Amino acid sequence: MHGKIDRIFKALVAGLAVAVLLAILVLGINAGQLRNTISGLTNRYLVDISAEIAQQVNYRVEEITENLVSLGDSIIRLGEDQLAEFLTRKAQLYQFRSIGIVDLEGNGWLSNGERYDFSDQPAFQWALQGERAASVVQSDRLLCAAPVWEEDRVIAVTVGIKTTDKMQELLATKAFSGQASCCILDRTGQLVVGAQEAGGFREIEAELEAGTRASSRLAAEKMDADLQQNRGGAIAVQAEDGCSWILRYDPLNIHDWYLLTLIPADVISAGTDVFQTQSLVITGISIALMGTVLILVLIISRRHRKRLEALAYEDPVTGG
């Protein structure tokens, strides 16, 4: 009888051990699947957010250059005595800091009365080739340019100068609980609009340039290849301080501009990791309590059995 009880308890202990292993295995599998699901959702959300910001930036520049196109036909028909008043009025209407007309040599006449040489400005050079374009003048001035056509040739360029304040507002996304950072770079890596120092951009740039990790070198190669093909994409990078980031890059309609969106890799999973840890701890405590109860029952049973055996072999008359 007692041997049967021992076997039952041993079976229970063995079953408990198997249950513990199965619980750990199931929790591990579920945690991995949940992490993969969250990673996929994070990437899809990042793509949507980046596409929305890129669309807004494209629309903003297209709106500005469209206004310049509409001014082109009028400007070239005005005499010099009418030009200053016309430019001043249109600058106020379209909320430019100044607008103007530029000849093919780059000599510009602006609404504020200034004369300016635009010949070395990228936006002017692209406009000469028939493209609507934009580039940054100084650090907080956006130069937009549009060609003025006569039949099939460019005869002048209209230009407009705005601050980058509106563009900064478009980049100031509140997505990912405000932990996303955006900026615009050109193909050479020069900052166009945005705070490149914010949100880990400098750390990521340093890591990609240094290539201290094999993963960083592969990420940099992928990004370079995508940019050469004017193709968007995303890379995962771990900075020197150990923080992991996801960097999304998307080409814009503006010549050689790219939108960069940077988020912490665990921006969504960080909250779920806490719940997973809590679930694991609770499960572990529950299993430990169950095991403790079984062991206590087994100890009590063995003590009770020893007492019964002692009583069974003791002579009630002699006490021996």
mmCIF file of C-alpha atoms in Angstrom:
data_model
loop_
_atom_site.group_PDB
_atom_site.id
_atom_site.type_symbol
_atom_site.label_atom_id
_atom_site.label_comp_id
_atom_site.label_asym_id
_atom_site.label_seq_id
_atom_site.Cartn_x
_atom_site.Cartn_y
_atom_site.Cartn_z
ATOM 1 C CA MET A 1 0.000 0.000 0.000
ATOM 2 C CA HIS A 2 2.732 2.401 1.061
ATOM 3 C CA GLY A 3 4.783 1.548 -2.001
ATOM 4 C CA LYS A 4 1.790 2.352 -4.173
ATOM 5 C CA ILE A 5 1.411 5.746 -2.487
ATOM 6 C CA ASP A 6 5.105 6.461 -3.051
ATOM 7 C CA ARG A 7 4.761 5.611 -6.714
ATOM 8 C CA ILE A 8 1.764 7.904 -7.025
ATOM 9 C CA PHE A 9 3.646 10.822 -5.460
ATOM 10 C CA LYS A 10 6.705 10.194 -7.594
ATOM 11 C CA ALA A 11 4.482 10.194 -10.657
ATOM 12 C CA LEU A 12 2.954 13.490 -9.526
ATOM 13 C CA VAL A 13 6.404 15.047 -9.044
ATOM 14 C CA ALA A 14 7.524 13.783 -12.448
ATOM 15 C CA GLY A 15 4.317 15.108 -14.006
ATOM 16 C CA LEU A 16 4.933 18.472 -12.334
ATOM 17 C CA ALA A 17 8.441 18.604 -13.767
ATOM 18 C CA VAL A 18 7.118 17.815 -17.238
ATOM 19 C CA ALA A 19 4.419 20.486 -16.796
ATOM 20 C CA VAL A 20 7.088 23.036 -15.832
ATOM 21 C CA LEU A 21 9.153 22.228 -18.924
ATOM 22 C CA LEU A 22 6.092 22.364 -21.177
ATOM 23 C CA ALA A 23 5.010 25.689 -19.646
ATOM 24 C CA ILE A 24 8.466 27.183 -20.224
ATOM 25 C CA LEU A 25 8.491 25.871 -23.804
ATOM 26 C CA VAL A 26 5.010 27.230 -24.571
ATOM 27 C CA LEU A 27 5.805 30.606 -23.002
ATOM 28 C CA GLY A 28 9.019 30.811 -25.028
ATOM 29 C CA ILE A 29 7.244 29.970 -28.292
ATOM 30 C CA ASN A 30 4.429 32.432 -27.584
ATOM 31 C CA ALA A 31 6.907 35.154 -26.649
ATOM 32 C CA GLY A 32 8.809 34.646 -29.914
ATOM 33 C CA GLN A 33 5.623 34.676 -31.988
ATOM 34 C CA LEU A 34 4.364 37.778 -30.203
ATOM 35 C CA ARG A 35 7.701 39.541 -30.738
ATOM 36 C CA ASN A 36 7.623 38.714 -34.465
ATOM 37 C CA THR A 37 4.025 39.909 -34.755
ATOM 38 C CA ILE A 38 4.807 43.175 -32.983
ATOM 39 C CA SER A 39 7.901 43.675 -35.142
ATOM 40 C CA GLY A 40 5.804 43.239 -38.282
ATOM 41 C CA LEU A 41 3.161 45.669 -37.013
ATOM 42 C CA THR A 42 5.846 48.192 -36.074
ATOM 43 C CA ASN A 43 7.399 48.055 -39.539
ATOM 44 C CA ARG A 44 4.031 48.399 -41.278
ATOM 45 C CA TYR A 45 3.085 51.352 -39.075
ATOM 46 C CA LEU A 46 6.477 52.939 -39.750
ATOM 47 C CA VAL A 47 5.944 52.566 -43.515
ATOM 48 C CA ASP A 48 2.489 54.193 -43.233
ATOM 49 C CA ILE A 49 3.748 57.093 -41.115
ATOM 50 C CA SER A 50 6.742 57.739 -43.378
ATOM 51 C CA ALA A 51 4.565 57.592 -46.510
ATOM 52 C CA GLU A 52 2.126 60.093 -44.995
ATOM 53 C CA ILE A 53 4.884 62.559 -44.062
ATOM 54 C CA ALA A 54 6.551 62.149 -47.468
ATOM 55 C CA GLN A 55 3.243 62.858 -49.182
ATOM 56 C CA GLN A 56 2.760 66.023 -47.126
ATOM 57 C CA VAL A 57 6.298 67.256 -47.882
ATOM 58 C CA ASN A 58 5.864 66.521 -51.602
ATOM 59 C CA TYR A 59 2.533 68.324 -51.667
ATOM 60 C CA ARG A 60 3.999 71.315 -49.825
ATOM 61 C CA VAL A 61 6.829 71.803 -52.327
ATOM 62 C CA GLU A 62 4.553 71.108 -55.312
ATOM 63 C CA GLU A 63 2.129 73.746 -54.050
ATOM 64 C CA ILE A 64 4.936 76.304 -53.769
ATOM 65 C CA THR A 65 6.395 75.558 -57.209
ATOM 66 C CA GLU A 66 2.924 75.577 -58.773
ATOM 67 C CA ASN A 67 2.491 79.144 -57.535
ATOM 68 C CA LEU A 68 5.843 80.037 -59.094
ATOM 69 C CA VAL A 69 4.786 78.499 -62.413
ATOM 70 C CA SER A 70 1.612 80.586 -62.425
ATOM 71 C CA LEU A 71 3.701 83.716 -61.828
ATOM 72 C CA GLY A 72 6.149 82.976 -64.630
ATOM 73 C CA ASP A 73 3.965 83.992 -67.563
ATOM 74 C CA SER A 74 2.960 87.248 -65.894
ATOM 75 C CA ILE A 75 6.457 88.240 -64.774
ATOM 76 C CA ILE A 76 8.103 88.022 -68.190
ATOM 77 C CA ARG A 77 5.441 90.288 -69.684
ATOM 78 C CA LEU A 78 5.947 93.088 -67.175
ATOM 79 C CA GLY A 79 8.174 96.082 -67.640
ATOM 80 C CA GLU A 80 10.952 96.761 -65.141
ATOM 81 C CA ASP A 81 8.978 99.640 -63.612
ATOM 82 C CA GLN A 82 6.050 97.284 -62.850
ATOM 83 C CA LEU A 83 8.090 94.287 -61.740
ATOM 84 C CA ALA A 84 8.976 95.440 -58.205
ATOM 85 C CA GLU A 85 5.360 96.235 -57.241
ATOM 86 C CA PHE A 86 4.088 92.973 -58.780
ATOM 87 C CA LEU A 87 6.670 90.834 -57.004
ATOM 88 C CA THR A 88 6.029 92.519 -53.650
ATOM 89 C CA ARG A 89 2.279 91.980 -53.948
ATOM 90 C CA LYS A 90 2.616 88.320 -54.951
ATOM 91 C CA ALA A 91 5.173 87.632 -52.215
ATOM 92 C CA GLN A 92 2.631 88.796 -49.629
ATOM 93 C CA LEU A 93 -0.196 86.869 -51.278
ATOM 94 C CA TYR A 94 1.693 83.563 -51.374
ATOM 95 C CA GLN A 95 3.516 84.185 -48.087
ATOM 96 C CA PHE A 96 7.038 84.162 -49.490
ATOM 97 C CA ARG A 97 9.848 86.002 -47.789
ATOM 98 C CA SER A 98 10.702 87.124 -51.297
ATOM 99 C CA ILE A 99 10.105 86.032 -54.884
ATOM 100 C CA GLY A 100 11.877 86.952 -58.070
ATOM 101 C CA ILE A 101 12.860 86.288 -61.625
ATOM 102 C CA VAL A 102 16.271 84.919 -62.616
ATOM 103 C CA ASP A 103 17.847 85.058 -66.057
ATOM 104 C CA LEU A 104 19.727 82.167 -67.618
ATOM 105 C CA GLU A 105 23.042 83.395 -66.199
ATOM 106 C CA GLY A 106 21.715 83.287 -62.649
ATOM 107 C CA ASN A 107 21.157 87.028 -62.124
ATOM 108 C CA GLY A 108 18.103 87.417 -59.918
ATOM 109 C CA TRP A 109 15.752 90.338 -59.169
ATOM 110 C CA LEU A 110 13.868 89.857 -55.897
ATOM 111 C CA SER A 111 10.747 91.427 -54.457
ATOM 112 C CA ASN A 112 12.692 92.925 -51.550
ATOM 113 C CA GLY A 113 14.768 94.957 -53.994
ATOM 114 C CA GLU A 114 17.884 92.825 -53.716
ATOM 115 C CA ARG A 115 19.946 91.493 -56.589
ATOM 116 C CA TYR A 116 21.275 87.994 -56.070
ATOM 117 C CA ASP A 117 23.465 85.546 -57.983
ATOM 118 C CA PHE A 118 21.647 82.197 -58.094
ATOM 119 C CA SER A 119 24.016 80.522 -60.534
ATOM 120 C CA ASP A 120 25.493 78.158 -57.934
ATOM 121 C CA GLN A 121 22.175 77.180 -56.346
ATOM 122 C CA PRO A 122 21.122 73.556 -57.062
ATOM 123 C CA ALA A 123 17.439 74.491 -57.382
ATOM 124 C CA PHE A 124 18.236 77.077 -60.072
ATOM 125 C CA GLN A 125 20.461 74.637 -61.980
ATOM 126 C CA TRP A 126 17.738 71.970 -61.987
ATOM 127 C CA ALA A 127 15.131 74.527 -63.078
ATOM 128 C CA LEU A 128 17.318 75.400 -66.063
ATOM 129 C CA GLN A 129 16.947 71.735 -67.070
ATOM 130 C CA GLY A 130 13.181 72.078 -66.987
ATOM 131 C CA GLU A 131 12.528 70.659 -63.494
ATOM 132 C CA ARG A 132 10.683 72.146 -60.571
ATOM 133 C CA ALA A 133 13.126 72.006 -57.708
ATOM 134 C CA ALA A 134 13.988 73.112 -54.190
ATOM 135 C CA SER A 135 17.165 73.503 -52.165
ATOM 136 C CA VAL A 136 18.199 75.075 -48.895
ATOM 137 C CA VAL A 137 19.760 78.522 -48.699
ATOM 138 C CA GLN A 138 21.667 79.055 -45.450
ATOM 139 C CA SER A 139 20.181 76.826 -42.730
ATOM 140 C CA ASP A 140 16.574 77.983 -42.460
ATOM 141 C CA ARG A 141 15.665 79.244 -45.945
ATOM 142 C CA LEU A 142 14.022 77.099 -48.591
ATOM 143 C CA LEU A 143 14.657 78.142 -52.188
ATOM 144 C CA CYS A 144 12.058 76.874 -54.651
ATOM 145 C CA ALA A 145 12.463 77.315 -58.388
ATOM 146 C CA ALA A 146 10.368 76.686 -61.506
ATOM 147 C CA PRO A 147 11.271 77.086 -65.185
ATOM 148 C CA VAL A 148 9.599 79.693 -67.365
ATOM 149 C CA TRP A 149 8.927 78.239 -70.804
ATOM 150 C CA GLU A 150 8.621 79.812 -74.207
ATOM 151 C CA GLU A 151 7.452 77.122 -76.561
ATOM 152 C CA ASP A 152 9.916 74.273 -75.885
ATOM 153 C CA ARG A 153 12.790 76.111 -74.213
ATOM 154 C CA VAL A 154 13.463 77.607 -70.806
ATOM 155 C CA ILE A 155 13.915 81.379 -71.009
ATOM 156 C CA ALA A 156 14.021 82.254 -67.288
ATOM 157 C CA VAL A 157 13.439 80.861 -63.805
ATOM 158 C CA THR A 158 11.036 82.054 -61.138
ATOM 159 C CA VAL A 159 12.232 81.642 -57.567
ATOM 160 C CA GLY A 160 10.627 81.916 -54.159
ATOM 161 C CA ILE A 161 12.239 81.924 -50.741
ATOM 162 C CA LYS A 162 10.426 80.649 -47.662
ATOM 163 C CA THR A 163 11.450 79.724 -44.149
ATOM 164 C CA THR A 164 11.618 76.033 -43.290
ATOM 165 C CA ASP A 165 9.212 76.473 -40.351
ATOM 166 C CA LYS A 166 6.273 74.832 -42.126
ATOM 167 C CA MET A 167 8.447 71.954 -43.254
ATOM 168 C CA GLN A 168 9.674 71.505 -39.685
ATOM 169 C CA GLU A 169 6.055 71.254 -38.544
ATOM 170 C CA LEU A 170 5.381 68.514 -41.105
ATOM 171 C CA LEU A 171 8.357 66.534 -39.784
ATOM 172 C CA ALA A 172 7.335 66.909 -36.127
ATOM 173 C CA THR A 173 5.282 63.715 -35.977
ATOM 174 C CA LYS A 174 3.671 62.510 -32.752
ATOM 175 C CA ALA A 175 3.607 58.913 -33.937
ATOM 176 C CA PHE A 176 5.061 56.147 -31.774
ATOM 177 C CA SER A 177 4.240 58.124 -28.613
ATOM 178 C CA GLY A 178 6.380 61.011 -29.844
ATOM 179 C CA GLN A 179 9.522 58.843 -30.026
ATOM 180 C CA ALA A 180 9.846 59.052 -33.833
ATOM 181 C CA SER A 181 12.284 61.561 -35.329
ATOM 182 C CA CYS A 182 12.314 62.777 -38.931
ATOM 183 C CA CYS A 183 14.671 64.778 -41.109
ATOM 184 C CA ILE A 184 15.318 65.350 -44.801
ATOM 185 C CA LEU A 185 18.725 64.738 -46.367
ATOM 186 C CA ASP A 186 19.998 65.051 -49.913
ATOM 187 C CA ARG A 187 21.881 62.295 -51.711
ATOM 188 C CA THR A 188 25.225 63.567 -50.398
ATOM 189 C CA GLY A 189 24.039 63.210 -46.803
ATOM 190 C CA GLN A 190 23.709 66.948 -46.203
ATOM 191 C CA LEU A 191 20.915 67.957 -43.848
ATOM 192 C CA VAL A 192 18.138 69.810 -45.680
ATOM 193 C CA VAL A 193 15.409 70.168 -43.068
ATOM 194 C CA GLY A 194 15.094 68.810 -39.549
ATOM 195 C CA ALA A 195 17.095 68.356 -36.398
ATOM 196 C CA GLN A 196 19.561 65.641 -37.375
ATOM 197 C CA GLU A 197 21.034 65.737 -33.866
ATOM 198 C CA ALA A 198 17.716 64.646 -32.361
ATOM 199 C CA GLY A 199 16.463 61.133 -31.801
ATOM 200 C CA GLY A 200 19.710 59.246 -32.333
ATOM 201 C CA PHE A 201 20.512 60.333 -35.926
ATOM 202 C CA ARG A 202 24.090 61.223 -35.033
ATOM 203 C CA GLU A 203 24.644 57.907 -33.247
ATOM 204 C CA ILE A 204 23.257 55.960 -36.213
ATOM 205 C CA GLU A 205 25.325 57.973 -38.691
ATOM 206 C CA ALA A 206 28.483 57.327 -36.669
ATOM 207 C CA GLU A 207 27.773 53.588 -36.431
ATOM 208 C CA LEU A 208 27.055 53.220 -40.165
ATOM 209 C CA GLU A 209 30.214 55.123 -41.080
ATOM 210 C CA ALA A 210 32.408 53.216 -38.617
ATOM 211 C CA GLY A 211 30.972 49.803 -39.487
ATOM 212 C CA THR A 212 32.212 48.308 -36.221
ATOM 213 C CA ARG A 213 29.640 45.511 -36.460
ATOM 214 C CA ALA A 214 29.058 43.186 -39.384
ATOM 215 C CA SER A 215 25.326 43.955 -39.152
ATOM 216 C CA SER A 216 26.076 47.691 -39.439
ATOM 217 C CA ARG A 217 28.198 47.159 -42.551
ATOM 218 C CA LEU A 218 25.441 45.093 -44.167
ATOM 219 C CA ALA A 219 22.845 47.722 -43.237
ATOM 220 C CA ALA A 220 24.971 50.511 -44.730
ATOM 221 C CA GLU A 221 25.474 48.534 -47.947
ATOM 222 C CA LYS A 222 21.726 47.877 -48.234
ATOM 223 C CA MET A 223 20.896 51.540 -47.679
ATOM 224 C CA ASP A 224 23.490 52.702 -50.249
ATOM 225 C CA ALA A 225 22.164 50.247 -52.823
ATOM 226 C CA ASP A 226 18.560 51.354 -52.247
ATOM 227 C CA LEU A 227 19.446 55.049 -52.497
ATOM 228 C CA GLN A 228 21.348 54.462 -55.719
ATOM 229 C CA GLN A 229 18.181 52.888 -57.143
ATOM 230 C CA ASN A 230 16.022 55.717 -55.736
ATOM 231 C CA ARG A 231 14.232 53.093 -53.670
ATOM 232 C CA GLY A 232 12.873 53.275 -50.150
ATOM 233 C CA GLY A 233 13.629 50.779 -47.425
ATOM 234 C CA ALA A 234 14.482 50.242 -43.777
ATOM 235 C CA ILE A 235 17.463 49.015 -41.785
ATOM 236 C CA ALA A 236 17.982 47.957 -38.171
ATOM 237 C CA VAL A 237 21.060 49.427 -36.492
ATOM 238 C CA GLN A 238 22.521 49.085 -33.013
ATOM 239 C CA ALA A 239 24.339 52.206 -31.836
ATOM 240 C CA GLU A 240 27.549 52.147 -29.833
ATOM 241 C CA ASP A 241 25.633 52.775 -26.599
ATOM 242 C CA GLY A 242 23.699 49.517 -27.140
ATOM 243 C CA CYS A 243 20.406 51.127 -28.192
ATOM 244 C CA SER A 244 18.726 49.502 -31.197
ATOM 245 C CA TRP A 245 16.999 51.627 -33.844
ATOM 246 C CA ILE A 246 14.986 51.196 -37.022
ATOM 247 C CA LEU A 247 15.787 53.713 -39.759
ATOM 248 C CA ARG A 248 13.319 54.181 -42.597
ATOM 249 C CA TYR A 249 14.347 56.108 -45.729
ATOM 250 C CA ASP A 250 12.011 57.208 -48.536
ATOM 251 C CA PRO A 251 12.830 59.175 -51.712
ATOM 252 C CA LEU A 252 10.850 62.380 -52.184
ATOM 253 C CA ASN A 253 9.637 63.932 -55.415
ATOM 254 C CA ILE A 254 12.062 66.793 -54.860
ATOM 255 C CA HIS A 255 15.357 66.312 -56.653
ATOM 256 C CA ASP A 256 17.771 64.191 -54.535
ATOM 257 C CA TRP A 257 15.814 64.559 -51.285
ATOM 258 C CA TYR A 258 15.161 61.682 -48.887
ATOM 259 C CA LEU A 259 12.965 61.497 -45.832
ATOM 260 C CA LEU A 260 14.533 59.669 -42.890
ATOM 261 C CA THR A 261 12.338 58.383 -40.066
ATOM 262 C CA LEU A 262 14.001 56.939 -36.978
ATOM 263 C CA ILE A 263 12.356 55.031 -34.123
ATOM 264 C CA PRO A 264 13.629 52.887 -31.225
ATOM 265 C CA ALA A 265 13.424 49.227 -32.196
ATOM 266 C CA ASP A 266 11.474 48.410 -29.021
ATOM 267 C CA VAL A 267 9.119 51.392 -29.194
ATOM 268 C CA ILE A 268 6.066 49.078 -29.159
ATOM 269 C CA SER A 269 7.440 45.810 -27.798
ATOM 270 C CA ALA A 270 8.823 47.467 -24.642
ATOM 271 C CA GLY A 271 5.351 47.544 -23.078
ATOM 272 C CA THR A 272 4.504 43.974 -24.033
ATOM 273 C CA ASP A 273 7.861 42.705 -22.756
ATOM 274 C CA VAL A 274 6.847 43.843 -19.265
ATOM 275 C CA PHE A 275 3.594 41.867 -19.466
ATOM 276 C CA GLN A 276 5.441 38.805 -20.788
ATOM 277 C CA THR A 277 7.883 38.980 -17.894
ATOM 278 C CA GLN A 278 5.036 39.368 -15.419
ATOM 279 C CA SER A 279 3.219 36.365 -16.929
ATOM 280 C CA LEU A 280 6.378 34.281 -16.736
ATOM 281 C CA VAL A 281 6.952 35.245 -13.099
ATOM 282 C CA ILE A 282 3.337 34.505 -12.136
ATOM 283 C CA THR A 283 3.464 31.149 -13.921
ATOM 284 C CA GLY A 284 6.746 30.284 -12.228
ATOM 285 C CA ILE A 285 5.417 31.220 -8.789
ATOM 286 C CA SER A 286 2.254 29.152 -9.363
ATOM 287 C CA ILE A 287 4.258 26.107 -10.424
ATOM 288 C CA ALA A 288 6.630 26.559 -7.477
ATOM 289 C CA LEU A 289 3.690 26.713 -5.055
ATOM 290 C CA MET A 290 2.144 23.595 -6.563
ATOM 291 C CA GLY A 291 5.459 21.780 -6.281
ATOM 292 C CA THR A 292 5.894 22.942 -2.684
ATOM 293 C CA VAL A 293 2.425 21.662 -1.759
ATOM 294 C CA LEU A 294 3.138 18.262 -3.332
ATOM 295 C CA ILE A 295 6.480 17.959 -1.543
ATOM 296 C CA LEU A 296 4.893 18.921 1.796
ATOM 297 C CA VAL A 297 2.155 16.371 1.266
ATOM 298 C CA LEU A 298 4.789 13.741 0.445
ATOM 299 C CA ILE A 299 6.813 14.594 3.605
ATOM 300 C CA ILE A 300 3.724 14.504 5.822
ATOM 301 C CA SER A 301 2.648 11.214 4.250
ATOM 302 C CA ARG A 302 6.038 9.616 4.923
ATOM 303 C CA ARG A 303 6.028 10.792 8.540
ATOM 304 C CA HIS A 304 2.534 9.466 9.000
ATOM 305 C CA ARG A 305 3.567 6.150 7.453
ATOM 306 C CA LYS A 306 6.532 5.847 9.833
ATOM 307 C CA ARG A 307 4.235 6.459 12.786
ATOM 308 C CA LEU A 308 1.851 3.764 11.545
ATOM 309 C CA GLU A 309 4.731 1.346 11.082
ATOM 310 C CA ALA A 310 6.007 2.096 14.574
ATOM 311 C CA LEU A 311 2.548 1.444 16.027
ATOM 312 C CA ALA A 312 2.169 -1.743 14.006
ATOM 313 C CA TYR A 313 5.392 -3.289 15.369
ATOM 314 C CA GLU A 314 4.940 -2.114 18.958
ATOM 315 C CA ASP A 315 3.510 -4.626 21.497
ATOM 316 C CA PRO A 316 0.665 -2.837 23.307
ATOM 317 C CA VAL A 317 1.225 -5.042 26.431
ATOM 318 C CA THR A 318 4.968 -4.994 26.864
ATOM 319 C CA GLY A 319 5.593 -1.755 24.920
ATOM 320 C CA GLY A 320 8.338 -3.529 22.990
#
